[in-house]
Each structure stands twice: as structure tokens, then as C-alpha cells.
Short mmCIF file of C-alpha atoms and ligand atoms in Angstrom, two decimals:
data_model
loop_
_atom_site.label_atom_id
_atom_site.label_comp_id
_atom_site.label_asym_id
_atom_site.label_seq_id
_atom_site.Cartn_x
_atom_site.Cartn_y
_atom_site.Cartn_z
CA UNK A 978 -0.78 15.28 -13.54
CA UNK A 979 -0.49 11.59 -12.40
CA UNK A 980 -0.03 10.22 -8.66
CA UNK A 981 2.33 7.75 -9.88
CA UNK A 982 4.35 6.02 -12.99
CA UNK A 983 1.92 3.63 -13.28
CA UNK A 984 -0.82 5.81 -14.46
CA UNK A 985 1.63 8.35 -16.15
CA UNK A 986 2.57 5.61 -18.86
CA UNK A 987 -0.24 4.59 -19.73
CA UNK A 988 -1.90 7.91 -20.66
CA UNK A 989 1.49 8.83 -22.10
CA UNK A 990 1.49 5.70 -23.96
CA UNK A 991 -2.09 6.08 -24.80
CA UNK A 992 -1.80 9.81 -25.96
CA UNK A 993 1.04 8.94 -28.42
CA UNK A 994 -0.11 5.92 -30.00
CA UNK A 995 -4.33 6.63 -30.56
CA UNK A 996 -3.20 10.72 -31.03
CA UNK A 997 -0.14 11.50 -32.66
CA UNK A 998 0.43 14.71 -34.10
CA UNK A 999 3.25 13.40 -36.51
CA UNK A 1000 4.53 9.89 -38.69
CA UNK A 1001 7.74 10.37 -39.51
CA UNK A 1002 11.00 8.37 -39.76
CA UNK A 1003 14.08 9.82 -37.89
CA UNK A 1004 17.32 8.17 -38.91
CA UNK A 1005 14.83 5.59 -40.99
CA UNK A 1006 13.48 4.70 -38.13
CA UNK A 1007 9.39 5.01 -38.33
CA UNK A 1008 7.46 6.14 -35.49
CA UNK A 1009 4.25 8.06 -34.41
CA UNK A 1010 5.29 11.04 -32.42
CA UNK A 1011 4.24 13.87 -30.57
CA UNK A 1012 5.96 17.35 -29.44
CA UNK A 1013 6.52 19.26 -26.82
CA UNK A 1014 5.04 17.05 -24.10
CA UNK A 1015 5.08 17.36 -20.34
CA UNK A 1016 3.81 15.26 -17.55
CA UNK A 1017 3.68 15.65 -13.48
CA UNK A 1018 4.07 12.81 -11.07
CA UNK A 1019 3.22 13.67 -7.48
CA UNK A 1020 4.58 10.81 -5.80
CA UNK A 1021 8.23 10.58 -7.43
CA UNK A 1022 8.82 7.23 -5.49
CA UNK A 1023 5.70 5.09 -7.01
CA UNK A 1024 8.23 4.23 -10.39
CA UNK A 1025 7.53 1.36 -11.75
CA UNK A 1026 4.61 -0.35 -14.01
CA UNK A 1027 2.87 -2.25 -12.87
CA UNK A 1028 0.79 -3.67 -16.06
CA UNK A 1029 1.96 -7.67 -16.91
CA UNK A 1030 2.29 -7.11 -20.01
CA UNK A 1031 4.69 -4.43 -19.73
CA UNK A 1032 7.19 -6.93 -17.92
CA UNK A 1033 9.12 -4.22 -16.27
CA UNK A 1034 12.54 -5.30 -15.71
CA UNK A 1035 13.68 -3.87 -11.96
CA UNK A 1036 17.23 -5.34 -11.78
CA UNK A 1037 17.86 -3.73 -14.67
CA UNK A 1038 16.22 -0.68 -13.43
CA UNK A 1039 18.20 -0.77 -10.42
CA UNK A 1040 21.14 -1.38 -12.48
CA UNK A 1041 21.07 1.47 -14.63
CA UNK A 1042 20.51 4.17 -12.12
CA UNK A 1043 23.56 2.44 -9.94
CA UNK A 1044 25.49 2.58 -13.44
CA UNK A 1045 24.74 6.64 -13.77
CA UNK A 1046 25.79 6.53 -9.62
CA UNK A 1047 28.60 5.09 -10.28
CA UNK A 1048 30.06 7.53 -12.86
CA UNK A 1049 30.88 4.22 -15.32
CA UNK A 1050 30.61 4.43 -19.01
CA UNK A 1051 31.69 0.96 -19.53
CA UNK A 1052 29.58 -1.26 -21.85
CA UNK A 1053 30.90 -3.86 -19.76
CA UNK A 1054 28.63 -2.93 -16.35
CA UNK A 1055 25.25 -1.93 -18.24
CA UNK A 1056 25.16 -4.35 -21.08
CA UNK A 1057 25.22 -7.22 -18.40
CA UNK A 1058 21.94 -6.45 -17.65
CA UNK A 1059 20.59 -5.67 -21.05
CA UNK A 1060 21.96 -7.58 -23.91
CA UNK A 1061 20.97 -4.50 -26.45
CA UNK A 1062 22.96 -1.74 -24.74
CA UNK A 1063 25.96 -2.88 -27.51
CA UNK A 1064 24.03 -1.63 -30.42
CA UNK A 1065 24.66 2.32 -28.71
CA UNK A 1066 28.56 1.92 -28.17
CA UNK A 1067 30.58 2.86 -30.93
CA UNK A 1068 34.03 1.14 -29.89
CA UNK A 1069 31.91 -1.80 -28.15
CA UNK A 1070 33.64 -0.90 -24.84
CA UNK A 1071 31.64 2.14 -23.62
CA UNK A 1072 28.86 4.25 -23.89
CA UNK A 1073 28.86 7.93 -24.23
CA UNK A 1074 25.60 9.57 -24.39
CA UNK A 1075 23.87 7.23 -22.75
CA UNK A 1076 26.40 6.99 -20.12
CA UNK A 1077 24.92 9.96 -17.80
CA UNK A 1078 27.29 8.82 -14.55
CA UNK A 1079 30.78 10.60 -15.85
CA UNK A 1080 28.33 13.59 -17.17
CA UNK A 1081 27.16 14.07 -13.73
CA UNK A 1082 29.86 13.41 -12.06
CA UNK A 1083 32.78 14.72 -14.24
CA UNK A 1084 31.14 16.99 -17.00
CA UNK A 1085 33.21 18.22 -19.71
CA UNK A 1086 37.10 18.81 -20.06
CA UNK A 1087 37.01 20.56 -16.99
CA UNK A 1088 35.54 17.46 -15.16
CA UNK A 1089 32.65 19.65 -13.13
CA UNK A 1090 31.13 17.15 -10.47
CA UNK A 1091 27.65 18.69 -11.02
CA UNK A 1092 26.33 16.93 -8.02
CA UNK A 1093 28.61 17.91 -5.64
CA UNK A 1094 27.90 21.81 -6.95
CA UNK A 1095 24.16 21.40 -6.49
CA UNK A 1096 24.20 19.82 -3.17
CA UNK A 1097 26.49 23.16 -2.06
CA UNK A 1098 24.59 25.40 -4.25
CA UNK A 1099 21.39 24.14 -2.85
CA UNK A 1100 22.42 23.45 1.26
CA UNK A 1101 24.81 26.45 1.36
CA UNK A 1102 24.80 29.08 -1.12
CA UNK A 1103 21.06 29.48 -1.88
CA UNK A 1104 18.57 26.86 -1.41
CA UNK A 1105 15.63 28.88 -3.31
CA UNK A 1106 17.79 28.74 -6.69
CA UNK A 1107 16.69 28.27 -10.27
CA UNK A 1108 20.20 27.58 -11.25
CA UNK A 1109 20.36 23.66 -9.44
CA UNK A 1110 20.90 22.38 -13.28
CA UNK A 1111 22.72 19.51 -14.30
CA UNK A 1112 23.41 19.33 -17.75
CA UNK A 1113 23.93 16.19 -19.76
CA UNK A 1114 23.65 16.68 -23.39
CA UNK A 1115 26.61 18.54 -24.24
CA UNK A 1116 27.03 20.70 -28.03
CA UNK A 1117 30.11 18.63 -28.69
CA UNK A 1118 28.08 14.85 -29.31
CA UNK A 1119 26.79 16.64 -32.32
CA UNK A 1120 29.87 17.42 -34.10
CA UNK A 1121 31.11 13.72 -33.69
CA UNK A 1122 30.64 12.17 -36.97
CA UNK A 1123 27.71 9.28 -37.13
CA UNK A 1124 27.32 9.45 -33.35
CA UNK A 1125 25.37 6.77 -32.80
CA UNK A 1126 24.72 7.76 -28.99
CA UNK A 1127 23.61 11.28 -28.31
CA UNK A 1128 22.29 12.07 -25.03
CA UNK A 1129 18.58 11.80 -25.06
CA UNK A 1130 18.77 13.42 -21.38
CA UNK A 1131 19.17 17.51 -21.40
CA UNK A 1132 19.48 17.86 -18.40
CA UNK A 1133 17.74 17.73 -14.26
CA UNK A 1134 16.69 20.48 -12.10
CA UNK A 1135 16.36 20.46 -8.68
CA UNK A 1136 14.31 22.89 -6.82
CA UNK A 1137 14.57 23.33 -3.14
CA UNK A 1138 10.45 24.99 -2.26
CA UNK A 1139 9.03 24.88 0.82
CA UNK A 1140 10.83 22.04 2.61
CA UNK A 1141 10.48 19.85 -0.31
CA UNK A 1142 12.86 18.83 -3.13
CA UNK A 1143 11.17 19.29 -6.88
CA UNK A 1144 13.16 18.30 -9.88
CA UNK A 1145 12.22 18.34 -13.48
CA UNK A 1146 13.83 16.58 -16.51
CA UNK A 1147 13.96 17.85 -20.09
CA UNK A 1148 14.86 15.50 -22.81
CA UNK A 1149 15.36 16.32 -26.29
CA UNK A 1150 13.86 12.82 -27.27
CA UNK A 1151 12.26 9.72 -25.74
CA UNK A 1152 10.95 6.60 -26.53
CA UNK A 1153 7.01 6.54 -24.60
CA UNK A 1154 7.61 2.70 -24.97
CA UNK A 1155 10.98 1.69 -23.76
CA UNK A 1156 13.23 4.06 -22.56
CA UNK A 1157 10.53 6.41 -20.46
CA UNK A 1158 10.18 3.13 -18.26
CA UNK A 1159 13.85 3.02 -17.46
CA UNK A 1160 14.64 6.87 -17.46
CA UNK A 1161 12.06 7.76 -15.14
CA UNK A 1162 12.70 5.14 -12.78
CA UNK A 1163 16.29 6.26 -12.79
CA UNK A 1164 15.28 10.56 -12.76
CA UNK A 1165 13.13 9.76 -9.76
CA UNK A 1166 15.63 7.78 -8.28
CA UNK A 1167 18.02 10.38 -8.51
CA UNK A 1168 15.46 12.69 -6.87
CA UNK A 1169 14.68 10.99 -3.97
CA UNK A 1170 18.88 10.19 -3.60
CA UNK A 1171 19.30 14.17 -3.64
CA UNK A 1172 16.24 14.31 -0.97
CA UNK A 1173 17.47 11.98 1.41
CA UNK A 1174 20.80 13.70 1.00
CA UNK A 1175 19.62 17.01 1.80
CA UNK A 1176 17.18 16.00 4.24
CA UNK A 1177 14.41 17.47 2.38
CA UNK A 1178 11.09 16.17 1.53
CA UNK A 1179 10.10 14.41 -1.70
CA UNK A 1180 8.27 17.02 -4.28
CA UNK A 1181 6.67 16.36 -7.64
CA UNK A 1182 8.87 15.02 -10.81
CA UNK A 1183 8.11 17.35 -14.45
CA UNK A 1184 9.46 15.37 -17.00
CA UNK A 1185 9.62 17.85 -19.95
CA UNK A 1186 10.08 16.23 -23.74
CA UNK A 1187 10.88 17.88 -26.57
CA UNK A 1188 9.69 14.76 -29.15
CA UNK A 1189 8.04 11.75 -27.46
CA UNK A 1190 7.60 8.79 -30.06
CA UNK A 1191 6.98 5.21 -30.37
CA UNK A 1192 8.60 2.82 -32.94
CA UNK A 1193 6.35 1.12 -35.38
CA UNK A 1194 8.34 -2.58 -34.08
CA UNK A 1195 6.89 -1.81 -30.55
CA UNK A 1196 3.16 -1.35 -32.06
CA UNK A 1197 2.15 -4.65 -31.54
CA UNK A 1198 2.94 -5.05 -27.91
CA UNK A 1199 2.06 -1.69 -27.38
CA UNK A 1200 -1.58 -2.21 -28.31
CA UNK A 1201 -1.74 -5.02 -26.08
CA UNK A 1202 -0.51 -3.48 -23.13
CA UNK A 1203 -2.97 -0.77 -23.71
CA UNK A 1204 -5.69 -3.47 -24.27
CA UNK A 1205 -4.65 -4.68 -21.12
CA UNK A 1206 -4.91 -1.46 -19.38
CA UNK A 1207 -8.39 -0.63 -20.22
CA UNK A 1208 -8.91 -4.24 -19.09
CA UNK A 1209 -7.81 -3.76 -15.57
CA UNK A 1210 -9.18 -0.23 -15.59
CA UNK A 1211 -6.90 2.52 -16.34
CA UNK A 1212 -7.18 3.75 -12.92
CA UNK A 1213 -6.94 0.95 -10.48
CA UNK A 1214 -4.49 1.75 -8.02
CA UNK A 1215 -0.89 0.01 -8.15
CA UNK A 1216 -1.06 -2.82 -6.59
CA UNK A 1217 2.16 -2.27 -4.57
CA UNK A 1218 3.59 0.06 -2.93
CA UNK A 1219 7.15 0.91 -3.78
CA UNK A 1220 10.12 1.05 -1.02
CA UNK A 1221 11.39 4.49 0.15
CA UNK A 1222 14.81 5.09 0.59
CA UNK A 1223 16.46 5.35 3.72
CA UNK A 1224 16.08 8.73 5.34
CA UNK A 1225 19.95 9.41 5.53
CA UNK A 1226 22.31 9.66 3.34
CA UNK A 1227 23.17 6.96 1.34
CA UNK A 1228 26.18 6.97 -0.44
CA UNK A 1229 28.16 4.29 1.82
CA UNK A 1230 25.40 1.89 0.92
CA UNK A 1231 25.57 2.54 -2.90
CA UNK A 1232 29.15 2.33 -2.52
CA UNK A 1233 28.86 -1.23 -0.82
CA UNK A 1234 26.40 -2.49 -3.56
CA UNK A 1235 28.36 -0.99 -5.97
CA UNK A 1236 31.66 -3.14 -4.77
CA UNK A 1237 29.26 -6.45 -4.38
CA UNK A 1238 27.47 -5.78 -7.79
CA UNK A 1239 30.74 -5.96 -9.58
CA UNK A 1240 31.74 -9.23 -8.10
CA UNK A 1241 28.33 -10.84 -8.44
CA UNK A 1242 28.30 -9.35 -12.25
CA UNK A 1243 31.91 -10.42 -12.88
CA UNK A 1244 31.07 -14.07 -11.39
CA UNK A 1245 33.87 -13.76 -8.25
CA UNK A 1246 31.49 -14.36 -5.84
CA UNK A 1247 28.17 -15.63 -5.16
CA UNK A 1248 25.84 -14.78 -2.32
CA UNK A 1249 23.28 -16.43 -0.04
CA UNK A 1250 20.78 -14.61 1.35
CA UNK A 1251 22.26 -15.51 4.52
CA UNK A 1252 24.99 -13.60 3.65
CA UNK A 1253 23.29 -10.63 2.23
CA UNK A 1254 21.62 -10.69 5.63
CA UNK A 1255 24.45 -10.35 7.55
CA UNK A 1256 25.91 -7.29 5.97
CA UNK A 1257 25.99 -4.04 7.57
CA UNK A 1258 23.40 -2.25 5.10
CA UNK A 1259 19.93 -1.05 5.19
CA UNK A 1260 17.58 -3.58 4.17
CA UNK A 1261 16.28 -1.45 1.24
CA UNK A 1262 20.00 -1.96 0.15
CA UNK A 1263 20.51 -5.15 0.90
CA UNK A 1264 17.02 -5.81 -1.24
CA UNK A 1265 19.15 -4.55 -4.17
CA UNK A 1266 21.79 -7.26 -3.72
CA UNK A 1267 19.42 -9.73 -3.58
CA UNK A 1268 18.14 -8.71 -7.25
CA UNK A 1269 21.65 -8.75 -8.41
CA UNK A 1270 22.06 -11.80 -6.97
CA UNK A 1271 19.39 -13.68 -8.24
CA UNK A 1272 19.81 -12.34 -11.87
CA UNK A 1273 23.44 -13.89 -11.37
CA UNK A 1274 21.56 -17.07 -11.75
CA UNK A 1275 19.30 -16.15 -14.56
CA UNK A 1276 22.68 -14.01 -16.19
CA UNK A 1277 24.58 -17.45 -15.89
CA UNK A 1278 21.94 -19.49 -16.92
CA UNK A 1279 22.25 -21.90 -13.41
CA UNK A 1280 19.53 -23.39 -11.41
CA UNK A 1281 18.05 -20.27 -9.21
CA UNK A 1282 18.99 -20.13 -5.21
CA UNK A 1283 15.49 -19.49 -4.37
CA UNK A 1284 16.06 -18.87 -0.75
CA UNK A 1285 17.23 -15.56 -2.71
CA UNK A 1286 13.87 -15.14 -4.20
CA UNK A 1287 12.00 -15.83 -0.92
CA UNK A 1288 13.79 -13.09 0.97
CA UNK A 1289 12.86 -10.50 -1.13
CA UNK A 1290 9.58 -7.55 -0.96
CA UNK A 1291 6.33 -8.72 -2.09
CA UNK A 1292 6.88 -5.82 -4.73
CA UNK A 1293 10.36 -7.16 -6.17
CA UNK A 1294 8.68 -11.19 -5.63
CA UNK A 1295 5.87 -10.14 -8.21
CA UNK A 1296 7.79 -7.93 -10.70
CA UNK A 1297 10.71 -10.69 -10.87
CA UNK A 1298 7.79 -13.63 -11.91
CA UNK A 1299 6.36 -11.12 -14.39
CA UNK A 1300 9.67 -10.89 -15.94
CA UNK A 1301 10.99 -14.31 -15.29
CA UNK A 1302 8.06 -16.80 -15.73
CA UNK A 1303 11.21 -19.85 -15.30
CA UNK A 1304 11.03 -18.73 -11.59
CA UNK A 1305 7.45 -19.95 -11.59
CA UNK A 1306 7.56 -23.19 -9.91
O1 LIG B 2426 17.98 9.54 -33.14
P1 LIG B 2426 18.17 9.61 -31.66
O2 LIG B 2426 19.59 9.95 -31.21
O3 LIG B 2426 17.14 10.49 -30.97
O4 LIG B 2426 17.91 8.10 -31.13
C1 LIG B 2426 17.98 7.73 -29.78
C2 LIG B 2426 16.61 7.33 -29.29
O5 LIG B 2426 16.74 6.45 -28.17
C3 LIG B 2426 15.77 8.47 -28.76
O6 LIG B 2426 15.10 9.18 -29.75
C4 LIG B 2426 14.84 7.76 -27.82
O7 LIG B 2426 13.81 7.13 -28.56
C5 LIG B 2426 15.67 6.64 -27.24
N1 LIG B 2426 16.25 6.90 -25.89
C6 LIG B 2426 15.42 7.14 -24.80
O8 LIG B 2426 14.18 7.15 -24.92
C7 LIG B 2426 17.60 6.87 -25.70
C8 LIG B 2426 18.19 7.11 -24.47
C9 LIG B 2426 19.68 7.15 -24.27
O9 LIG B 2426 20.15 8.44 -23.90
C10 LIG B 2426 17.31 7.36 -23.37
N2 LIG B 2426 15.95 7.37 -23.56
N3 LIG B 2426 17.82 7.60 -22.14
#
């Protein structure tokens, strides 16, 4: 049980590397792993890592999660922000497993918007369920000859108790390296989303793994970001505190960034922070376009806008310079 991210990584990361219960290769590729392995975090919104070493990457972060919101599978969209997303498409123009967005949001031949069924299921029908599941591995990515992308993600629950909104993950496989980092920033995202939409409370986050693992490549940096961990003390409190969500709903916001994400991505437009300013949006939101804006730059390779850079959170200021040291100046 961990208060935030933060701390649940490195213990997870810890656990699996100094204690694992197996070395084995799956699909050739080596790894120390461990089974069946659960963790709690109380505060859901505390996401990120904080650890330098780690160089957490929050556009992309943001990126994904708005890529699931948007109900996208294109390869087009995610690998913009993460040059390695190509090696899971098979037809190099989408994504299928990894491409939770249409399972949410259209699951299966019958095209079930799963979150529109838990928000009735869960405001209407009966809030105190145990059946607020949506499922995103699906039997049929198995039978597909060398699939190279198979849902890693079971499925989210949601659980309405006590004025609060719990949700647990289960995931058949995950990476305690890489992909926990990004999946749990987007799960908890998702959570707090389905909160604010329901006007409940944020409760704890279960994430529930059926084979955590780390791959022998990441070894190396792995021990040093767990050198660097027991440096700063494994405890030390974040340094930041992350931004909450505005307490409505916020669908007309994603929908905004979504519209000015594709633009900036697609190099229509390009925005000041003037500009950004002036929109009609939250400023949590308008915090996002400023990301998207500034990787524009970096995506583009042009000299950075830094007026972009000096409107954003202290938080977003110091994980951007951990990631991008160019911005350094
Ligand atoms: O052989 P397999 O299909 O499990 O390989 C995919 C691997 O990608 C997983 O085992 C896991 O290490 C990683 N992964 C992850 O951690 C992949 C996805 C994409 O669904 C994810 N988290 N979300």
C-alpha cells in the first residue's frame, strides 16, 4: 500500500529486480519476473515519478491517455509522441491491443461503449455494483496468427463505496520498467475522469498483475535508478504535487484539446501561450496544450517558444528539463 506512484515504483521496481521468483524468456525475450502481484495507491492523482533518472516523459503521458479518450487506434496519433510505438502495429497504420480507446469505447462487433454503460450502470441502475467492468483484452487477439499486439490491459473496475470512486486494474502482463509508468498514469487518469464525471470522490487504485517482469536491456538503467532511489531516500516525499482535475465534467475540454492536439501534431497550426491563454478552457486543460505545444518544437526539431515553457506548473517546468536537458538554458 503506497500513498502515491512515486513510492509504488520503486518498491515495485525494487521487488522485481533484487527478488524475482522466475528468469525466463517469453517470446525470446529475457527477463526477471514475478507473479501474481498487486499494489494499492491511496492517492490515485499523485502519478508520476518523480526520480531523475527515471526521466518520465508527461507529454507523452498525457498523450496516451488522450489517445485511449479519444477512441483512436491510429499509429499515426500515438507514435508522434513515441517513436517505438511502430514496432507493436502490424500494418504500420494502427494499433490494436494496445489501442484501449475503440475497446472502451466501441468493444467488439457489437461496438458496446463500455463507458457510457458504466456511467448508467453506476449513476442510475445501481451504484453499489460489482459488475462496473470494462473489458479490454478480448479471446479473439489470441487466435490472430503472430499477433504482435495483445492487450496487456484485462480490464478496469470501478467501484462506487461510500461516496468515493475505487477502481482496480488487472493486467495479464506488465513491464515494472516501462510500461507500468505510462499505464498507471493513464488507469488513474481514467479514474479520476470517471470521478469528476460522477461527482464522486477519488478512492484508492488496485492494480492487479498477473506476470510483472523486467527486460534484461532495461537492467542497467534500472539499477541506477534504484541506486538513485536509495540515494534520495526511498521515502522522501514527491517533491510536487500533481494537478487535480477540474471538479466537473470534462469531456468538452478533452474534446477541445483533442481538436488542437491534432493540428499542433499534424503541424497546421502553432500556438503562443498567448493564445492558449485566451481559450475558453480550464487552466488544467489549457496546461495540456501547452505540453503539446512545446513538444511541437522539440517533435519538429525548431528553436523552443519558451514563453511556452514559462507558462507552465512548476510540476510540468521540472519534469519537461528532466526529460529535455536542450531546454536547459
Ligand atoms: O509477450 P507479450 O504480448 O506479453 O508482450 C507485450 C509486453 O509489453 C508485455 O508483456 C509488457 O511487458 C509490455 N506492455 C506493458 O507493460 C505492453 C502494453 C501494451 O498493451 C502495456 N503495458 N500497456
Amino acid at each position: 500500500r503506497f500513498n502515491n506512484f512515486h513510492e509504488a515504483y520503486i518498491e515495485t521496481l525494487d521487488d522485481v529486480y533484487h527478488k524475482p521468483q522466475f528468469y525466463n524468456a517469453p517470446r525470446g525475450n529475457k527477463s526477471r519476473e514475478k507473479l501474481n502481484y498487486h499494489l494499492t495507491i491511496q492517492n490515485p492523482i499523485e502519478r508520476v515519478c518523480y526520480l531523475p533518472s527515471r526521466k518520465t516523459n508527461i507529454v507523452f503521458n498525457f498523450a496516451e491517455v488522450l489517445w485511449y479518450l479519444s477512441g483512436d487506434n491510429s499509429l499515426d496519433f500515438i507514435g508522434y509522441y513515441n517513436k517505438k510505438m511502430h514496432e507493436y502495429s502490424m500494418n504500420g497504420k494502427t494499433l490494436t491491443g494496445t489501442a484501449y480507446g475503440p475497446k472502451i469505447f466501441e468493444f467488439g462487433n457489437a461496438k458496446i461503449n463500455q463507458w457510457s454503460q458504466m456511467k448508467e450502470l453506476l449513476t442510475n441502475k445501481d451504484p453499489d455494483s460489482k459488475r462496473a467492468f470494462i473489458q479490454i483484452f478480448d479471446a479473439t487477439e489470441l487466435v490472430i496468427e503472430n499477433n504482435m499486439d495483445i492487450s496487456c490491459t484485462l480490464g478496469l473496475q470501478f467501484f462506487v463505496r461510500e461516496g468515493k470512486l475505487y477502481m482496480a486494474s488487472y493486467m495479464r502482463a506488465n513491464d515494472a520498467f516501462r510500461g507500468i509508468v505510462s499505464d498507471i498514469f493513464s488507469f488513474t487518469f481514467i479514474q479520476e475522469l470517471m470521478a469528476r464525471e460522477l461527482d464522486l470522490e477519488i478512492g484508492e487504485f488496485f492494480h492487479n498483475v498477473g506476470s510483472i517482469h523486467i527486460y534484461q536491456p532495461d537492467d542497467n538503467w534500472t539499477d541506477k535508478v534504484l541506486q538513485e532511489a536509495n540515494s534520495i531516500s526511498k521515502h522522501k516525499k514527491a517533491m510536487y504535487e500533481f494537478p487535480k482535475m477540474p471538479c466537473v465534467n470534462n469531456w468538452s475540454s478533452i474534446e477541445s484539446v483533442l481538436k488542437y492536439e491534432a493540428l499542433l501534431r499534424k503541424d497546421q497550426i502553432r500556438m503562443t501561450s498567448s493564445e492558449i491563454e485566451q481559450l475558453d478552457l480550464p487552466e488544467y486543460w489549457k496546461q495540456v496544450l501547452l505540453l503539446f505545444s512545446l513538444y511541437q518544437y522539440i517533435a519538429y526539431k525548431r528553436p523552443i517558444d519558451f514563453s511556452l515553457y514559462h507558462h507552465l506548473w512548476p510540476v510540468y517546468q521540472h519534469l519537461v528539463d528532466n526529460k529535455w536537458p536542450l531546454l536547459r538554458q
